Amino acid sequence: MAREALQRLTGNGSDNCNNDDCPNVYRTANGSIVVQGDVSDAFHPPAGEGLVEIPERVLREAVRALGW
């Protein structure tokens, strides 16, 4: 899936980030969530899954963008 196919919910540029390299939350066309962040090694997830770490402020921004 191309990044252009995702709705970006966070990272409007107010936190001095480039468009591509900051922790962000996206929504797919079918309504699921994609999270971009630093790789975490907190534990080993099942095959096909991964862990990322994002700042709390990014998650709060995504929740506001979704109106939850």
mmCIF file of C-alpha atoms in Angstrom:
data_model
loop_
_atom_site.group_PDB
_atom_site.id
_atom_site.type_symbol
_atom_site.label_atom_id
_atom_site.label_comp_id
_atom_site.label_asym_id
_atom_site.label_seq_id
_atom_site.Cartn_x
_atom_site.Cartn_y
_atom_site.Cartn_z
ATOM 1 C CA MET A 1 0.000 0.000 0.000
ATOM 2 C CA ALA A 2 1.373 3.388 -0.959
ATOM 3 C CA ARG A 3 1.553 6.159 1.620
ATOM 4 C CA GLU A 4 -0.555 8.301 -0.716
ATOM 5 C CA ALA A 5 -3.449 5.861 -0.228
ATOM 6 C CA LEU A 6 -3.532 6.585 3.525
ATOM 7 C CA GLN A 7 -5.283 9.429 5.358
ATOM 8 C CA ARG A 8 -2.705 11.063 7.607
ATOM 9 C CA LEU A 9 -4.216 11.845 11.007
ATOM 10 C CA THR A 10 -1.148 13.353 12.709
ATOM 11 C CA GLY A 11 2.024 15.287 12.029
ATOM 12 C CA ASN A 12 0.725 18.474 10.492
ATOM 13 C CA GLY A 13 4.237 19.929 10.610
ATOM 14 C CA SER A 14 3.820 21.916 13.819
ATOM 15 C CA ASP A 15 6.373 19.734 15.627
ATOM 16 C CA ASN A 16 9.309 20.450 13.257
ATOM 17 C CA CYS A 17 9.099 17.076 11.509
ATOM 18 C CA ASN A 18 9.566 16.289 7.870
ATOM 19 C CA ASN A 19 6.572 14.751 6.141
ATOM 20 C CA ASP A 20 8.007 11.235 6.112
ATOM 21 C CA ASP A 21 10.185 10.568 9.149
ATOM 22 C CA CYS A 22 8.150 11.335 12.270
ATOM 23 C CA PRO A 23 5.898 9.092 14.337
ATOM 24 C CA ASN A 24 2.459 9.293 12.728
ATOM 25 C CA VAL A 25 -0.936 7.637 12.672
ATOM 26 C CA TYR A 26 -2.769 6.957 9.414
ATOM 27 C CA ARG A 27 -6.198 5.555 8.480
ATOM 28 C CA THR A 28 -6.640 3.174 5.557
ATOM 29 C CA ALA A 29 -9.519 3.266 3.065
ATOM 30 C CA ASN A 30 -11.190 0.391 4.935
ATOM 31 C CA GLY A 31 -10.942 2.232 8.278
ATOM 32 C CA SER A 32 -8.067 0.371 9.920
ATOM 33 C CA ILE A 33 -5.145 2.214 11.535
ATOM 34 C CA VAL A 34 -1.484 2.202 10.490
ATOM 35 C CA VAL A 35 1.105 3.501 12.982
ATOM 36 C CA GLN A 36 4.588 4.759 12.063
ATOM 37 C CA GLY A 37 7.126 5.007 14.851
ATOM 38 C CA ASP A 38 10.414 3.806 16.268
ATOM 39 C CA VAL A 39 10.827 0.034 16.303
ATOM 40 C CA SER A 40 10.349 -1.336 19.822
ATOM 41 C CA ASP A 41 11.893 -4.469 21.270
ATOM 42 C CA ALA A 42 9.605 -4.581 24.329
ATOM 43 C CA PHE A 43 8.695 -8.186 23.431
ATOM 44 C CA HIS A 44 8.662 -10.410 20.354
ATOM 45 C CA PRO A 45 5.288 -10.239 18.584
ATOM 46 C CA PRO A 46 3.864 -13.110 16.528
ATOM 47 C CA ALA A 47 5.091 -13.641 12.969
ATOM 48 C CA GLY A 48 3.751 -10.994 10.602
ATOM 49 C CA GLU A 49 3.313 -8.379 13.335
ATOM 50 C CA GLY A 50 5.591 -5.626 14.586
ATOM 51 C CA LEU A 51 5.859 -3.237 17.501
ATOM 52 C CA VAL A 52 6.362 0.500 17.174
ATOM 53 C CA GLU A 53 6.661 3.165 19.822
ATOM 54 C CA ILE A 54 5.029 6.571 19.395
ATOM 55 C CA PRO A 55 4.784 9.551 21.733
ATOM 56 C CA GLU A 56 1.491 9.920 23.625
ATOM 57 C CA ARG A 57 0.928 13.311 21.983
ATOM 58 C CA VAL A 58 0.786 11.612 18.569
ATOM 59 C CA LEU A 59 -1.895 9.181 19.721
ATOM 60 C CA ARG A 60 -3.897 12.022 21.309
ATOM 61 C CA GLU A 61 -3.660 13.995 18.055
ATOM 62 C CA ALA A 62 -4.980 10.982 16.111
ATOM 63 C CA VAL A 63 -7.909 10.542 18.510
ATOM 64 C CA ARG A 64 -8.821 14.229 18.111
ATOM 65 C CA ALA A 65 -8.578 13.951 14.317
ATOM 66 C CA LEU A 66 -10.994 11.018 14.382
ATOM 67 C CA GLY A 67 -13.398 12.857 16.703
ATOM 68 C CA TRP A 68 -13.349 10.086 19.320
#
